[in-house]
Amino acid sequence: MPTIDELSAPEASPARVTYRAALARDAADQAEVFYHAVMQGAANHYTLSQRRAWANALPREASAWAVRHALYTTLVAVCDGRCVGFLELDIEQGRIETLYVWPSLAGRGIGTTLLIHAERMLLEQGIDRVEIEASDVLFDRLLRRGWENRGEQWVERSGESLKRYRLEKRLSAIET
């Protein structure tokens, strides 16, 4: 029989992240992922006032994020039953609307995997290009993944100007 110490010991391997379509129960987690990704994850790229304005652009309420499921195909990354990252995709427009990952999990491939799933979905629909308006946080990472910069933009949020980039990527199916 295991001892109390053995039962409470941390697992040897990290928790597994799985990917799926968003469910209504993910909406509250999406609100938190968005808020923390902006407020903490973007801290090295935007001022506090810019991040506050950005974070306030979308409500921090589950109901608002659940409504967005009807507007966009939403993919989530789930760890231990909780949404830790998500991507909103407008398939008809060939456009990624949002991509956010919990800040402490950034750089572990979660966003990349969400992008791969989105690209595959677009290819399955016969769409051969995708676009995104990316923040400074994502800009360099997307360029390294084959995205092309189509120009810098400035967007206003609650009186604050935020720099972002319009990026595009040509998609092609790779046969294996």
Coordinates of N, CA and C in Angstrom, one line a residue:
M1 N 0.9 -1.2 0.0 CA 0.0 0.0 0.0 C 0.9 1.2 0.0
P2 N 0.6 2.3 -0.9 CA 1.4 3.4 -0.9 C 1.3 4.3 0.3
T3 N 2.3 5.0 0.7 CA 2.3 5.9 1.8 C 1.6 7.2 1.4
I4 N 1.3 8.0 2.4 CA 0.7 9.3 2.1 C 1.7 10.1 1.3
D5 N 3.0 10.1 1.5 CA 4.0 10.8 0.7 C 4.0 10.4 -0.7
E6 N 3.8 9.1 -0.9 CA 3.8 8.6 -2.3 C 2.6 9.0 -3.1
L7 N 1.5 9.1 -2.4 CA 0.2 9.5 -3.0 C 0.3 11.0 -3.4
S8 N 0.9 11.8 -2.6 CA 0.9 13.3 -2.8 C 2.1 13.7 -3.7
A9 N 3.0 12.8 -4.0 CA 4.2 13.1 -4.8 C 3.8 13.6 -6.2
P10 N 4.5 14.6 -6.7 CA 4.1 15.0 -8.1 C 4.4 13.9 -9.1
E11 N 3.6 13.9 -10.2 CA 3.8 12.9 -11.2 C 5.2 13.1 -11.9
A12 N 5.7 12.0 -12.4 CA 7.0 12.1 -13.0 C 7.0 12.7 -14.4
S13 N 5.8 12.6 -15.1 CA 5.7 13.2 -16.4 C 4.7 14.4 -16.3
P14 N 4.9 15.4 -17.2 CA 4.0 16.5 -17.2 C 2.6 16.1 -17.7
A15 N 1.7 16.9 -17.3 CA 0.3 16.6 -17.7 C 0.2 16.7 -19.2
R16 N -0.7 15.8 -19.8 CA -0.9 15.8 -21.2 C -1.9 16.8 -21.7
V17 N -1.6 17.4 -22.8 CA -2.5 18.4 -23.4 C -3.2 17.7 -24.5
T18 N -4.5 17.9 -24.6 CA -5.3 17.3 -25.7 C -6.0 18.5 -26.4
Y19 N -6.4 18.3 -27.6 CA -7.0 19.3 -28.4 C -8.3 18.8 -28.9
R20 N -9.3 19.8 -29.0 CA -10.7 19.4 -29.4 C -11.4 20.7 -29.7
A21 N -12.6 20.5 -30.3 CA -13.5 21.6 -30.5 C -14.0 22.1 -29.1
A22 N -14.2 23.4 -29.0 CA -14.7 24.0 -27.8 C -16.1 23.6 -27.4
L23 N -16.3 23.5 -26.1 CA -17.6 23.2 -25.6 C -18.0 24.4 -24.7
A24 N -19.3 24.5 -24.5 CA -19.8 25.6 -23.7 C -19.1 25.7 -22.3
R25 N -18.8 24.6 -21.7 CA -18.1 24.6 -20.4 C -16.7 25.2 -20.5
D26 N -16.1 25.4 -21.7 CA -14.8 25.9 -21.8 C -14.8 27.5 -21.8
A27 N -16.0 28.1 -21.9 CA -16.0 29.5 -22.1 C -15.4 30.3 -20.9
A28 N -15.7 29.9 -19.7 CA -15.1 30.6 -18.5 C -13.6 30.5 -18.5
D29 N -13.1 29.3 -18.9 CA -11.6 29.2 -19.0 C -11.1 30.1 -20.1
Q30 N -11.8 30.2 -21.2 CA -11.3 31.0 -22.3 C -11.2 32.4 -21.9
A31 N -12.2 32.9 -21.1 CA -12.2 34.3 -20.6 C -10.9 34.5 -19.8
E32 N -10.6 33.6 -18.9 CA -9.4 33.7 -18.1 C -8.1 33.6 -18.9
V33 N -8.0 32.6 -19.8 CA -6.8 32.5 -20.7 C -6.6 33.8 -21.4
F34 N -7.6 34.4 -22.0 CA -7.5 35.6 -22.7 C -7.0 36.7 -21.8
Y35 N -7.6 36.9 -20.7 CA -7.2 38.0 -19.8 C -5.8 37.8 -19.3
H36 N -5.4 36.6 -18.9 CA -4.0 36.5 -18.4 C -3.0 36.5 -19.5
A37 N -3.3 36.0 -20.7 CA -2.4 36.0 -21.8 C -2.1 37.5 -22.1
V38 N -3.1 38.3 -22.1 CA -2.9 39.8 -22.4 C -2.2 40.4 -21.2
M39 N -2.7 40.3 -20.0 CA -2.1 41.0 -18.9 C -0.7 40.6 -18.5
Q40 N -0.4 39.3 -18.6 CA 0.9 38.7 -18.2 C 1.7 38.4 -19.4
G41 N 1.1 37.7 -20.3 CA 1.9 37.2 -21.4 C 2.4 38.3 -22.4
A42 N 1.7 39.4 -22.4 CA 2.1 40.5 -23.3 C 2.9 41.6 -22.6
A43 N 3.2 41.3 -21.3 CA 3.9 42.4 -20.5 C 5.2 42.9 -21.0
N44 N 5.9 42.1 -21.8 CA 7.2 42.5 -22.3 C 7.0 43.3 -23.7
H45 N 5.8 43.4 -24.1 CA 5.6 43.9 -25.5 C 4.7 45.2 -25.5
Y46 N 3.9 45.3 -24.4 CA 2.9 46.4 -24.4 C 2.9 47.0 -23.0
T47 N 2.6 48.3 -22.9 CA 2.5 49.0 -21.6 C 1.3 48.5 -20.8
L48 N 1.3 48.7 -19.5 CA 0.2 48.3 -18.6 C -1.1 48.9 -19.1
S49 N -1.1 50.2 -19.5 CA -2.3 50.8 -20.0 C -2.8 50.2 -21.3
Q50 N -1.9 49.9 -22.2 CA -2.2 49.2 -23.4 C -2.8 47.8 -23.1
R51 N -2.3 47.1 -22.2 CA -2.8 45.8 -21.9 C -4.1 45.8 -21.2
R52 N -4.3 46.8 -20.4 CA -5.6 47.0 -19.7 C -6.7 47.3 -20.8
A53 N -6.4 48.1 -21.7 CA -7.3 48.5 -22.8 C -7.6 47.2 -23.7
W54 N -6.6 46.5 -24.0 CA -6.8 45.3 -24.8 C -7.6 44.2 -24.0
A55 N -7.3 44.0 -22.8 CA -8.0 43.0 -22.0 C -9.5 43.4 -21.8
N56 N -9.8 44.7 -21.8 CA -11.1 45.1 -21.6 C -11.9 45.1 -22.9
A57 N -11.3 44.8 -24.0 CA -12.0 44.8 -25.3 C -13.0 43.6 -25.4
L58 N -12.7 42.6 -24.6 CA -13.7 41.5 -24.6 C -14.0 41.2 -23.1
P59 N -15.3 40.9 -22.9 CA -15.7 40.7 -21.5 C -15.0 39.5 -20.8
R60 N -14.9 39.6 -19.5 CA -14.3 38.5 -18.8 C -15.4 37.6 -18.2
E61 N -16.4 37.3 -19.1 CA -17.5 36.5 -18.6 C -17.7 35.3 -19.6
A62 N -18.0 34.2 -19.0 CA -18.2 33.0 -19.8 C -19.3 33.1 -20.8
S63 N -20.4 33.8 -20.5 CA -21.5 33.9 -21.5 C -21.0 34.6 -22.8
A64 N -20.2 35.6 -22.7 CA -19.7 36.3 -23.9 C -18.8 35.4 -24.7
W65 N -18.0 34.6 -24.1 CA -17.2 33.7 -24.9 C -18.0 32.5 -25.4
A66 N -19.0 32.1 -24.7 CA -19.8 31.0 -25.3 C -20.6 31.5 -26.5
V67 N -21.0 32.7 -26.6 CA -21.6 33.3 -27.8 C -20.7 33.2 -28.9
R68 N -19.4 33.5 -28.7 CA -18.4 33.5 -29.8 C -18.3 32.1 -30.4
H69 N -18.7 31.0 -29.7 CA -18.6 29.7 -30.3 C -19.5 29.6 -31.5
A70 N -20.6 30.4 -31.5 CA -21.5 30.4 -32.7 C -20.9 31.2 -33.8
L71 N -20.0 32.1 -33.6 CA -19.5 33.0 -34.6 C -18.2 32.3 -35.2
Y72 N -17.5 31.6 -34.5 CA -16.2 31.0 -34.9 C -16.1 29.6 -34.6
T73 N -15.3 28.8 -35.4 CA -14.9 27.5 -35.1 C -13.8 27.6 -34.0
T74 N -14.1 27.2 -32.8 CA -13.2 27.4 -31.7 C -12.5 26.1 -31.3
L75 N -11.2 26.1 -31.4 CA -10.4 24.9 -30.9 C -9.8 25.2 -29.6
V76 N -9.7 24.2 -28.7 CA -9.2 24.4 -27.4 C -8.1 23.4 -27.1
A77 N -7.1 23.8 -26.3 CA -6.1 22.9 -25.8 C -6.5 22.7 -24.3
V78 N -6.6 21.5 -23.9 CA -7.1 21.1 -22.6 C -6.0 20.4 -21.8
C79 N -5.8 20.8 -20.5 CA -4.9 20.1 -19.6 C -5.6 19.9 -18.3
D80 N -5.6 18.7 -17.8 CA -6.3 18.4 -16.5 C -7.8 18.9 -16.5
G81 N -8.4 18.8 -17.7 CA -9.8 19.1 -17.8 C -10.1 20.6 -17.9
R82 N -9.1 21.4 -18.0 CA -9.2 22.9 -18.2 C -8.7 23.4 -19.5
C83 N -9.4 24.3 -20.1 CA -8.9 25.0 -21.3 C -7.7 25.8 -20.9
V84 N -6.5 25.6 -21.6 CA -5.3 26.3 -21.3 C -4.9 27.1 -22.5
G85 N -5.6 27.0 -23.6 CA -5.3 27.7 -24.9 C -6.4 27.6 -25.8
F86 N -6.6 28.5 -26.7 CA -7.7 28.4 -27.7 C -7.4 29.2 -28.9
L87 N -8.0 28.9 -30.0 CA -7.9 29.5 -31.3 C -9.3 29.6 -31.9
E88 N -9.7 30.8 -32.3 CA -11.0 31.0 -33.0 C -10.7 31.2 -34.5
L89 N -11.4 30.4 -35.3 CA -11.2 30.4 -36.7 C -12.5 30.7 -37.5
D90 N -12.3 31.6 -38.4 CA -13.4 32.0 -39.3 C -13.1 31.2 -40.6
I91 N -13.6 30.0 -40.8 CA -13.3 29.2 -41.9 C -13.6 29.9 -43.3
E92 N -14.8 30.4 -43.4 CA -15.2 31.1 -44.6 C -14.3 32.2 -45.1
Q93 N -13.8 32.9 -44.1 CA -12.9 34.0 -44.5 C -11.4 33.6 -44.5
G94 N -11.1 32.4 -44.1 CA -9.7 31.9 -44.0 C -8.9 32.8 -43.1
R95 N -9.5 33.0 -41.9 CA -8.9 33.9 -41.0 C -8.9 33.4 -39.5
I96 N -7.8 33.5 -38.9 CA -7.7 33.2 -37.5 C -8.0 34.5 -36.7
E97 N -9.1 34.4 -35.9 CA -9.6 35.6 -35.2 C -8.8 35.8 -33.9
T98 N -8.6 34.8 -33.2 CA -7.8 34.9 -31.9 C -7.0 33.6 -31.7
L99 N -5.9 33.8 -31.0 CA -5.0 32.7 -30.5 C -4.4 33.1 -29.2
Y100 N -4.7 32.4 -28.1 CA -4.2 32.7 -26.8 C -3.9 31.4 -26.1
V101 N -2.8 31.5 -25.3 CA -2.3 30.4 -24.5 C -2.0 31.0 -23.1
W102 N -2.4 30.1 -22.1 CA -2.1 30.5 -20.7 C -0.6 30.9 -20.6
P103 N -0.2 32.1 -20.0 CA 1.1 32.6 -20.0 C 2.2 31.6 -19.5
S104 N 2.0 30.9 -18.5 CA 3.0 30.0 -18.0 C 3.3 28.8 -18.9
L105 N 2.4 28.5 -19.8 CA 2.5 27.4 -20.8 C 2.9 27.9 -22.2
A106 N 3.1 29.2 -22.3 CA 3.6 29.7 -23.6 C 5.0 29.2 -24.0
G107 N 5.2 28.9 -25.2 CA 6.5 28.4 -25.7 C 6.6 26.9 -25.6
R108 N 5.5 26.2 -25.3 CA 5.6 24.8 -25.2 C 4.9 24.1 -26.4
G109 N 4.6 24.8 -27.4 CA 4.0 24.2 -28.6 C 2.5 24.2 -28.7
I110 N 1.8 24.7 -27.7 CA 0.4 24.6 -27.6 C -0.2 25.5 -28.7
G111 N 0.2 26.7 -28.9 CA -0.3 27.6 -29.9 C 0.1 27.1 -31.3
T112 N 1.3 26.5 -31.5 CA 1.6 25.9 -32.7 C 0.7 24.7 -33.1
T113 N 0.4 23.9 -32.1 CA -0.5 22.8 -32.4 C -1.9 23.2 -32.7
L114 N -2.4 24.3 -32.1 CA -3.7 24.8 -32.4 C -3.6 25.3 -33.9
L115 N -2.6 26.0 -34.2 CA -2.4 26.5 -35.6 C -2.4 25.4 -36.6
I116 N -1.7 24.3 -36.3 CA -1.6 23.2 -37.2 C -3.0 22.6 -37.4
H117 N -3.8 22.4 -36.4 CA -5.2 21.9 -36.5 C -6.0 22.9 -37.3
A118 N -5.9 24.2 -37.1 CA -6.7 25.1 -37.9 C -6.3 25.1 -39.4
E119 N -5.0 25.0 -39.6 CA -4.5 24.9 -41.0 C -5.1 23.7 -41.7
R120 N -5.1 22.6 -41.0 CA -5.6 21.3 -41.6 C -7.1 21.5 -41.9
M121 N -7.9 22.1 -41.0 CA -9.3 22.3 -41.2 C -9.5 23.2 -42.4
L122 N -8.7 24.2 -42.6 CA -8.9 25.1 -43.8 C -8.6 24.3 -45.1
L123 N -7.5 23.5 -45.0 CA -7.2 22.7 -46.2 C -8.3 21.8 -46.6
E124 N -8.9 21.2 -45.6 CA -10.0 20.2 -45.8 C -11.2 20.9 -46.4
Q125 N -11.3 22.2 -46.2 CA -12.4 23.0 -46.8 C -12.0 23.6 -48.2
G126 N -10.8 23.3 -48.6 CA -10.4 23.8 -49.9 C -9.8 25.2 -49.9
I127 N -9.5 25.6 -48.7 CA -8.9 27.0 -48.6 C -7.4 26.9 -48.5
D128 N -6.7 27.7 -49.4 CA -5.3 27.5 -49.5 C -4.5 28.7 -48.9
R129 N -5.1 29.5 -48.1 CA -4.4 30.6 -47.4 C -5.1 30.9 -46.2
V130 N -4.4 31.5 -45.2 CA -4.9 31.9 -43.9 C -4.3 33.2 -43.5
E131 N -5.1 34.0 -42.9 CA -4.5 35.3 -42.4 C -4.9 35.5 -40.9
I132 N -4.1 36.4 -40.3 CA -4.2 36.7 -38.9 C -3.7 38.1 -38.7
E133 N -4.3 38.8 -37.7 CA -3.8 40.1 -37.3 C -3.1 39.8 -35.9
A134 N -1.8 39.8 -35.9 CA -1.0 39.3 -34.8 C -0.4 40.4 -34.0
S135 N -0.4 40.2 -32.7 CA 0.3 41.1 -31.8 C 1.8 41.0 -31.9
D136 N 2.5 41.9 -31.2 CA 4.0 41.8 -31.1 C 4.4 40.5 -30.4
V137 N 3.5 39.9 -29.6 CA 3.8 38.7 -28.9 C 4.0 37.5 -29.9
L138 N 3.1 37.5 -30.9 CA 3.1 36.4 -31.8 C 3.9 36.6 -33.1
F139 N 4.2 37.9 -33.4 CA 4.8 38.2 -34.7 C 6.0 37.4 -35.1
D140 N 7.1 37.4 -34.3 CA 8.3 36.7 -34.7 C 8.1 35.2 -34.8
R141 N 7.2 34.6 -33.9 CA 7.0 33.2 -33.9 C 6.3 32.8 -35.2
L142 N 5.3 33.6 -35.6 CA 4.6 33.3 -36.8 C 5.5 33.4 -38.1
L143 N 6.4 34.4 -38.1 CA 7.3 34.6 -39.2 C 8.2 33.3 -39.3
R144 N 8.6 32.8 -38.2 CA 9.5 31.6 -38.2 C 8.7 30.3 -38.7
R145 N 7.4 30.4 -38.6 CA 6.5 29.3 -39.1 C 6.1 29.5 -40.5
G146 N 6.6 30.4 -41.3 CA 6.3 30.6 -42.7 C 5.3 31.6 -43.0
W147 N 4.8 32.4 -42.0 CA 3.9 33.5 -42.3 C 4.6 34.6 -42.9
E148 N 3.9 35.4 -43.8 CA 4.5 36.6 -44.4 C 3.8 37.8 -43.9
N149 N 4.7 38.8 -43.6 CA 4.2 40.1 -43.1 C 3.6 40.9 -44.2
R150 N 2.3 41.3 -44.1 CA 1.6 42.1 -45.1 C 1.4 43.5 -44.6
G151 N 2.1 43.9 -43.5 CA 2.0 45.3 -43.0 C 1.7 45.4 -41.6
E152 N 2.2 46.5 -41.0 CA 2.0 46.9 -39.7 C 0.6 47.7 -39.6
Q153 N -0.1 47.5 -38.5 CA -1.4 48.2 -38.3 C -1.4 48.7 -36.9
W154 N -2.2 49.7 -36.7 CA -2.5 50.2 -35.4 C -4.0 50.1 -35.1
V155 N -4.3 49.6 -34.0 CA -5.7 49.5 -33.6 C -5.9 50.2 -32.3
E156 N -7.1 50.9 -32.2 CA -7.4 51.6 -31.0 C -8.3 50.8 -30.1
R157 N -7.9 50.8 -28.8 CA -8.7 50.1 -27.8 C -8.8 51.1 -26.6
S158 N -10.0 51.5 -26.3 CA -10.2 52.4 -25.1 C -9.2 53.6 -25.1
G159 N -8.9 54.2 -26.2 CA -8.0 55.3 -26.3 C -6.6 55.0 -26.3
E160 N -6.2 53.7 -26.3 CA -4.8 53.3 -26.4 C -4.6 52.7 -27.9
S161 N -3.4 53.1 -28.4 CA -3.0 52.5 -29.7 C -2.2 51.3 -29.5
L162 N -2.5 50.2 -30.2 CA -1.8 48.9 -30.1 C -1.3 48.5 -31.5
K163 N 0.0 48.2 -31.5 CA 0.6 47.8 -32.8 C 0.3 46.3 -33.0
R164 N -0.1 46.0 -34.2 CA -0.2 44.6 -34.6 C 0.2 44.5 -36.1
Y165 N 0.2 43.2 -36.6 CA 0.7 43.0 -37.9 C -0.3 42.1 -38.7
R166 N -0.6 42.4 -39.9 CA -1.4 41.6 -40.8 C -0.5 40.6 -41.4
L167 N -0.7 39.3 -41.1 CA 0.1 38.2 -41.7 C -0.7 37.3 -42.5
E168 N 0.0 36.6 -43.4 CA -0.7 35.7 -44.3 C 0.2 34.5 -44.5
K169 N -0.4 33.3 -44.7 CA 0.3 32.1 -45.0 C -0.4 31.3 -46.0
R170 N 0.3 30.9 -47.0 CA -0.2 30.0 -48.0 C -0.1 28.6 -47.5
L171 N -1.2 27.9 -47.7 CA -1.3 26.5 -47.2 C -1.1 25.5 -48.3
S172 N -0.5 24.4 -48.0 CA -0.4 23.3 -48.9 C -0.4 22.0 -48.2
A173 N -1.1 21.1 -48.7 CA -1.1 19.8 -48.1 C 0.2 19.0 -48.4
I174 N 0.7 18.4 -47.3 CA 1.9 17.6 -47.5 C 1.5 16.1 -47.4
E175 N 1.8 15.4 -48.4 CA 1.4 14.0 -48.4 C 2.4 13.2 -47.6
T176 N 1.9 12.3 -46.8 CA 2.9 11.5 -46.0 C 2.7 10.0 -46.3

